[in-house]
mmCIF file of C-alpha atoms in Angstrom:
data_model
loop_
_atom_site.group_PDB
_atom_site.id
_atom_site.type_symbol
_atom_site.label_atom_id
_atom_site.label_comp_id
_atom_site.label_asym_id
_atom_site.label_seq_id
_atom_site.Cartn_x
_atom_site.Cartn_y
_atom_site.Cartn_z
ATOM 1 C CA MET A 1 18.834 53.330 -5.911
ATOM 2 C CA GLY A 2 16.916 55.721 -7.827
ATOM 3 C CA LYS A 3 13.471 57.438 -6.540
ATOM 4 C CA LEU A 4 11.609 54.709 -4.359
ATOM 5 C CA PHE A 5 7.980 54.610 -4.175
ATOM 6 C CA ILE A 6 5.954 51.661 -1.896
ATOM 7 C CA ARG A 7 2.395 51.368 -2.750
ATOM 8 C CA GLU A 8 -0.470 48.637 -2.641
ATOM 9 C CA VAL A 9 -0.947 46.497 -5.625
ATOM 10 C CA GLN A 10 -3.225 47.614 -8.561
ATOM 11 C CA LYS A 11 -4.779 45.629 -11.061
ATOM 12 C CA ALA A 12 -2.545 47.118 -13.698
ATOM 13 C CA ASP A 13 0.469 45.390 -11.791
ATOM 14 C CA ASN A 14 -0.431 41.277 -12.512
ATOM 15 C CA GLU A 15 1.319 41.176 -15.657
ATOM 16 C CA ASP A 16 4.290 42.928 -14.417
ATOM 17 C CA LEU A 17 3.961 40.912 -11.205
ATOM 18 C CA SER A 18 3.511 37.895 -12.529
ATOM 19 C CA LYS A 19 6.516 37.739 -14.854
ATOM 20 C CA LEU A 20 8.692 39.017 -11.776
ATOM 21 C CA ILE A 21 8.286 35.652 -10.233
ATOM 22 C CA LYS A 22 8.142 33.570 -12.864
ATOM 23 C CA ASN A 23 11.440 35.091 -13.818
ATOM 24 C CA THR A 24 13.010 34.832 -10.361
ATOM 25 C CA PHE A 25 12.127 31.130 -10.128
ATOM 26 C CA GLU A 26 13.809 30.561 -14.088
ATOM 27 C CA GLU A 27 16.387 32.713 -12.762
ATOM 28 C CA PHE A 28 17.384 30.241 -9.527
ATOM 29 C CA ASN A 29 16.128 27.103 -11.403
ATOM 30 C CA ALA A 30 13.701 26.799 -8.689
ATOM 31 C CA PRO A 31 10.967 24.191 -8.893
ATOM 32 C CA LYS A 32 7.981 25.356 -11.054
ATOM 33 C CA GLU A 33 5.414 22.645 -10.019
ATOM 34 C CA GLY A 34 4.038 22.866 -6.769
ATOM 35 C CA THR A 35 5.350 26.292 -5.957
ATOM 36 C CA VAL A 36 3.980 29.883 -6.897
ATOM 37 C CA TYR A 37 5.113 29.474 -10.477
ATOM 38 C CA SER A 38 2.259 27.077 -11.382
ATOM 39 C CA ASP A 39 -0.317 28.847 -9.013
ATOM 40 C CA PRO A 40 -3.108 30.101 -11.232
ATOM 41 C CA THR A 41 -3.601 33.087 -8.473
ATOM 42 C CA THR A 42 -0.079 34.081 -9.755
ATOM 43 C CA SER A 43 -1.355 35.316 -12.837
ATOM 44 C CA ASP A 44 -4.223 37.817 -10.713
ATOM 45 C CA LEU A 45 -2.712 39.044 -7.590
ATOM 46 C CA PHE A 46 -4.666 42.441 -7.806
ATOM 47 C CA SER A 47 -7.869 40.372 -6.916
ATOM 48 C CA LEU A 48 -5.971 37.724 -4.793
ATOM 49 C CA PHE A 49 -5.101 40.235 -2.588
ATOM 50 C CA ARG A 50 -8.112 41.647 -2.037
ATOM 51 C CA HIS A 51 -9.089 38.926 0.383
ATOM 52 C CA GLU A 52 -9.772 40.407 3.989
ATOM 53 C CA GLY A 53 -6.874 40.419 6.287
ATOM 54 C CA SER A 54 -4.042 40.383 3.179
ATOM 55 C CA ILE A 55 -2.290 43.107 1.398
ATOM 56 C CA LEU A 56 0.496 43.140 -1.308
ATOM 57 C CA TRP A 57 3.236 45.937 -1.319
ATOM 58 C CA VAL A 58 4.733 46.924 -4.523
ATOM 59 C CA GLY A 59 8.342 48.574 -4.735
ATOM 60 C CA GLU A 60 8.790 50.496 -7.634
ATOM 61 C CA ILE A 61 12.130 51.716 -8.877
ATOM 62 C CA ASP A 62 11.995 55.326 -11.047
ATOM 63 C CA GLY A 63 8.784 54.174 -12.114
ATOM 64 C CA ILE A 64 9.564 50.027 -12.650
ATOM 65 C CA ILE A 65 8.129 47.381 -10.569
ATOM 66 C CA SER A 66 11.204 46.215 -9.059
ATOM 67 C CA GLY A 67 9.644 44.493 -6.038
ATOM 68 C CA CYS A 68 6.712 42.978 -4.234
ATOM 69 C CA CYS A 69 6.061 41.587 -0.714
ATOM 70 C CA GLY A 70 2.801 40.901 1.271
ATOM 71 C CA ILE A 71 0.242 38.812 3.711
ATOM 72 C CA TYR A 72 -2.240 36.664 3.134
ATOM 73 C CA PRO A 73 -3.996 34.781 5.965
ATOM 74 C CA THR A 74 -3.476 31.393 4.312
ATOM 75 C CA GLU A 75 -6.312 28.428 4.789
ATOM 76 C CA GLY A 76 -5.168 25.955 7.274
ATOM 77 C CA LEU A 77 -3.187 28.488 9.800
ATOM 78 C CA PRO A 78 -3.813 29.583 12.927
ATOM 79 C CA GLU A 79 -6.360 32.646 13.369
ATOM 80 C CA ASP A 80 -3.720 34.661 14.794
ATOM 81 C CA CYS A 81 -1.302 33.847 11.469
ATOM 82 C CA ALA A 82 -0.684 35.076 8.421
ATOM 83 C CA GLU A 83 1.495 33.897 5.551
ATOM 84 C CA LEU A 84 4.470 36.490 4.337
ATOM 85 C CA VAL A 85 4.263 35.818 0.632
ATOM 86 C CA LYS A 86 5.151 36.687 -2.837
ATOM 87 C CA PHE A 87 8.544 38.436 -1.875
ATOM 88 C CA TYR A 88 10.329 38.864 -5.187
ATOM 89 C CA LEU A 89 12.695 41.331 -6.466
ATOM 90 C CA ARG A 90 14.086 42.285 -10.026
ATOM 91 C CA PRO A 91 18.014 40.949 -10.322
ATOM 92 C CA GLU A 92 18.912 44.927 -10.604
ATOM 93 C CA ALA A 93 16.847 45.832 -7.193
ATOM 94 C CA ARG A 94 18.360 43.526 -5.318
ATOM 95 C CA GLY A 95 21.004 44.785 -2.507
ATOM 96 C CA LYS A 96 19.935 47.960 -2.450
ATOM 97 C CA GLY A 97 17.120 47.789 0.136
ATOM 98 C CA LEU A 98 14.166 47.404 -1.547
ATOM 99 C CA GLY A 99 13.584 44.101 -0.114
ATOM 100 C CA LYS A 100 14.147 45.159 3.732
ATOM 101 C CA ILE A 101 11.921 48.094 3.052
ATOM 102 C CA LEU A 102 8.951 45.793 1.637
ATOM 103 C CA MET A 103 9.647 43.242 4.042
ATOM 104 C CA ASN A 104 9.428 45.171 7.028
ATOM 105 C CA GLN A 105 6.369 47.195 5.432
ATOM 106 C CA SER A 106 4.469 43.940 5.258
ATOM 107 C CA ILE A 107 5.609 42.939 8.884
ATOM 108 C CA GLU A 108 3.958 46.428 10.219
ATOM 109 C CA SER A 109 1.113 45.212 8.038
ATOM 110 C CA ALA A 110 0.316 42.082 9.941
ATOM 111 C CA LYS A 111 0.992 43.541 13.224
ATOM 112 C CA ASP A 112 -1.472 46.702 12.062
ATOM 113 C CA MET A 113 -4.136 43.602 11.501
ATOM 114 C CA GLY A 114 -3.661 41.676 14.435
ATOM 115 C CA TYR A 115 -1.784 39.205 13.507
ATOM 116 C CA LYS A 116 0.373 37.458 16.154
ATOM 117 C CA HIS A 117 2.734 35.343 13.926
ATOM 118 C CA LEU A 118 3.898 35.594 10.276
ATOM 119 C CA TYR A 119 4.691 32.024 8.657
ATOM 120 C CA LEU A 120 6.432 31.590 5.478
ATOM 121 C CA GLU A 121 7.329 28.978 2.799
ATOM 122 C CA SER A 122 10.390 28.993 0.725
ATOM 123 C CA LEU A 123 13.265 27.055 -1.539
ATOM 124 C CA PRO A 124 16.773 26.297 -1.095
ATOM 125 C CA GLU A 125 17.268 28.010 -4.174
ATOM 126 C CA PHE A 126 16.266 31.278 -2.512
ATOM 127 C CA SER A 127 19.262 31.484 0.001
ATOM 128 C CA THR A 128 19.994 34.790 0.164
ATOM 129 C CA ALA A 129 16.214 35.631 1.075
ATOM 130 C CA VAL A 130 16.211 32.578 3.647
ATOM 131 C CA LYS A 131 19.650 34.329 5.272
ATOM 132 C CA MET A 132 17.493 37.618 5.262
ATOM 133 C CA TYR A 133 14.623 35.972 7.131
ATOM 134 C CA GLU A 134 16.797 34.544 9.284
ATOM 135 C CA ASN A 135 18.294 37.802 10.225
ATOM 136 C CA LEU A 136 14.687 38.994 10.805
ATOM 137 C CA GLY A 137 14.023 36.672 14.044
ATOM 138 C CA PHE A 138 12.426 33.570 11.583
ATOM 139 C CA ARG A 139 13.314 30.130 12.658
ATOM 140 C CA LEU A 140 12.628 27.073 11.032
ATOM 141 C CA LEU A 141 10.168 24.328 11.674
ATOM 142 C CA ASP A 142 10.400 20.935 10.726
ATOM 143 C CA LYS A 143 6.991 20.463 9.077
ATOM 144 C CA PRO A 144 4.951 23.200 7.032
ATOM 145 C CA LEU A 145 1.842 24.797 8.717
ATOM 146 C CA GLY A 146 -1.872 25.419 6.941
ATOM 147 C CA SER A 147 -2.564 24.668 3.380
ATOM 148 C CA SER A 148 -0.854 26.386 0.285
ATOM 149 C CA GLY A 149 -0.891 24.250 -2.094
ATOM 150 C CA HIS A 150 2.966 25.024 -2.435
ATOM 151 C CA HIS A 151 3.958 20.838 -1.998
ATOM 152 C CA SER A 152 7.594 22.025 -3.459
ATOM 153 C CA CYS A 153 8.300 24.091 -0.714
ATOM 154 C CA THR A 154 11.132 22.768 1.598
ATOM 155 C CA LEU A 155 11.643 25.264 3.552
ATOM 156 C CA TRP A 156 9.064 26.391 6.404
ATOM 157 C CA MET A 157 10.035 29.268 8.749
ATOM 158 C CA LEU A 158 7.611 31.194 11.355
ATOM 159 C CA LEU A 159 8.102 34.423 13.238
ATOM 160 C CA ASP A 160 6.561 35.856 16.562
ATOM 161 C CA LEU A 161 5.516 38.902 16.328
ATOM 162 C CA PHE A 162 4.926 39.902 19.464
#
């Protein structure tokens, strides 16, 4: 891996991050409706992550935006629970440790903000990421929590942070 830099999302990242997320859905032939792909907030992540109790980490390799991961207090979740969101990597950045770094940074941020649980929603198409979640201690749930609006997601997981 080249020179790695992890930072908070900036306004100038919006277009690159939207493309990264949408390209990932296209690459894995994942559902576009009822997912983050069609969510209007995907085109302005900088504004979305100005919400209190949220943060989005961006990973650059050699100055190129190569991944992101963050936490967000999704509507309808218990007060002590945030959602792990926007975990996406460019194909050439996968398998090099960037995902683990972004994931761990997000988990530490959730702990620092006082959250006790991290929830996530995913799809079977993203099986490599789901294995990573399981290895980090996320467990499968029978039904979704909260109100993300992403009704096409069929995998729901929870991690206890305490």
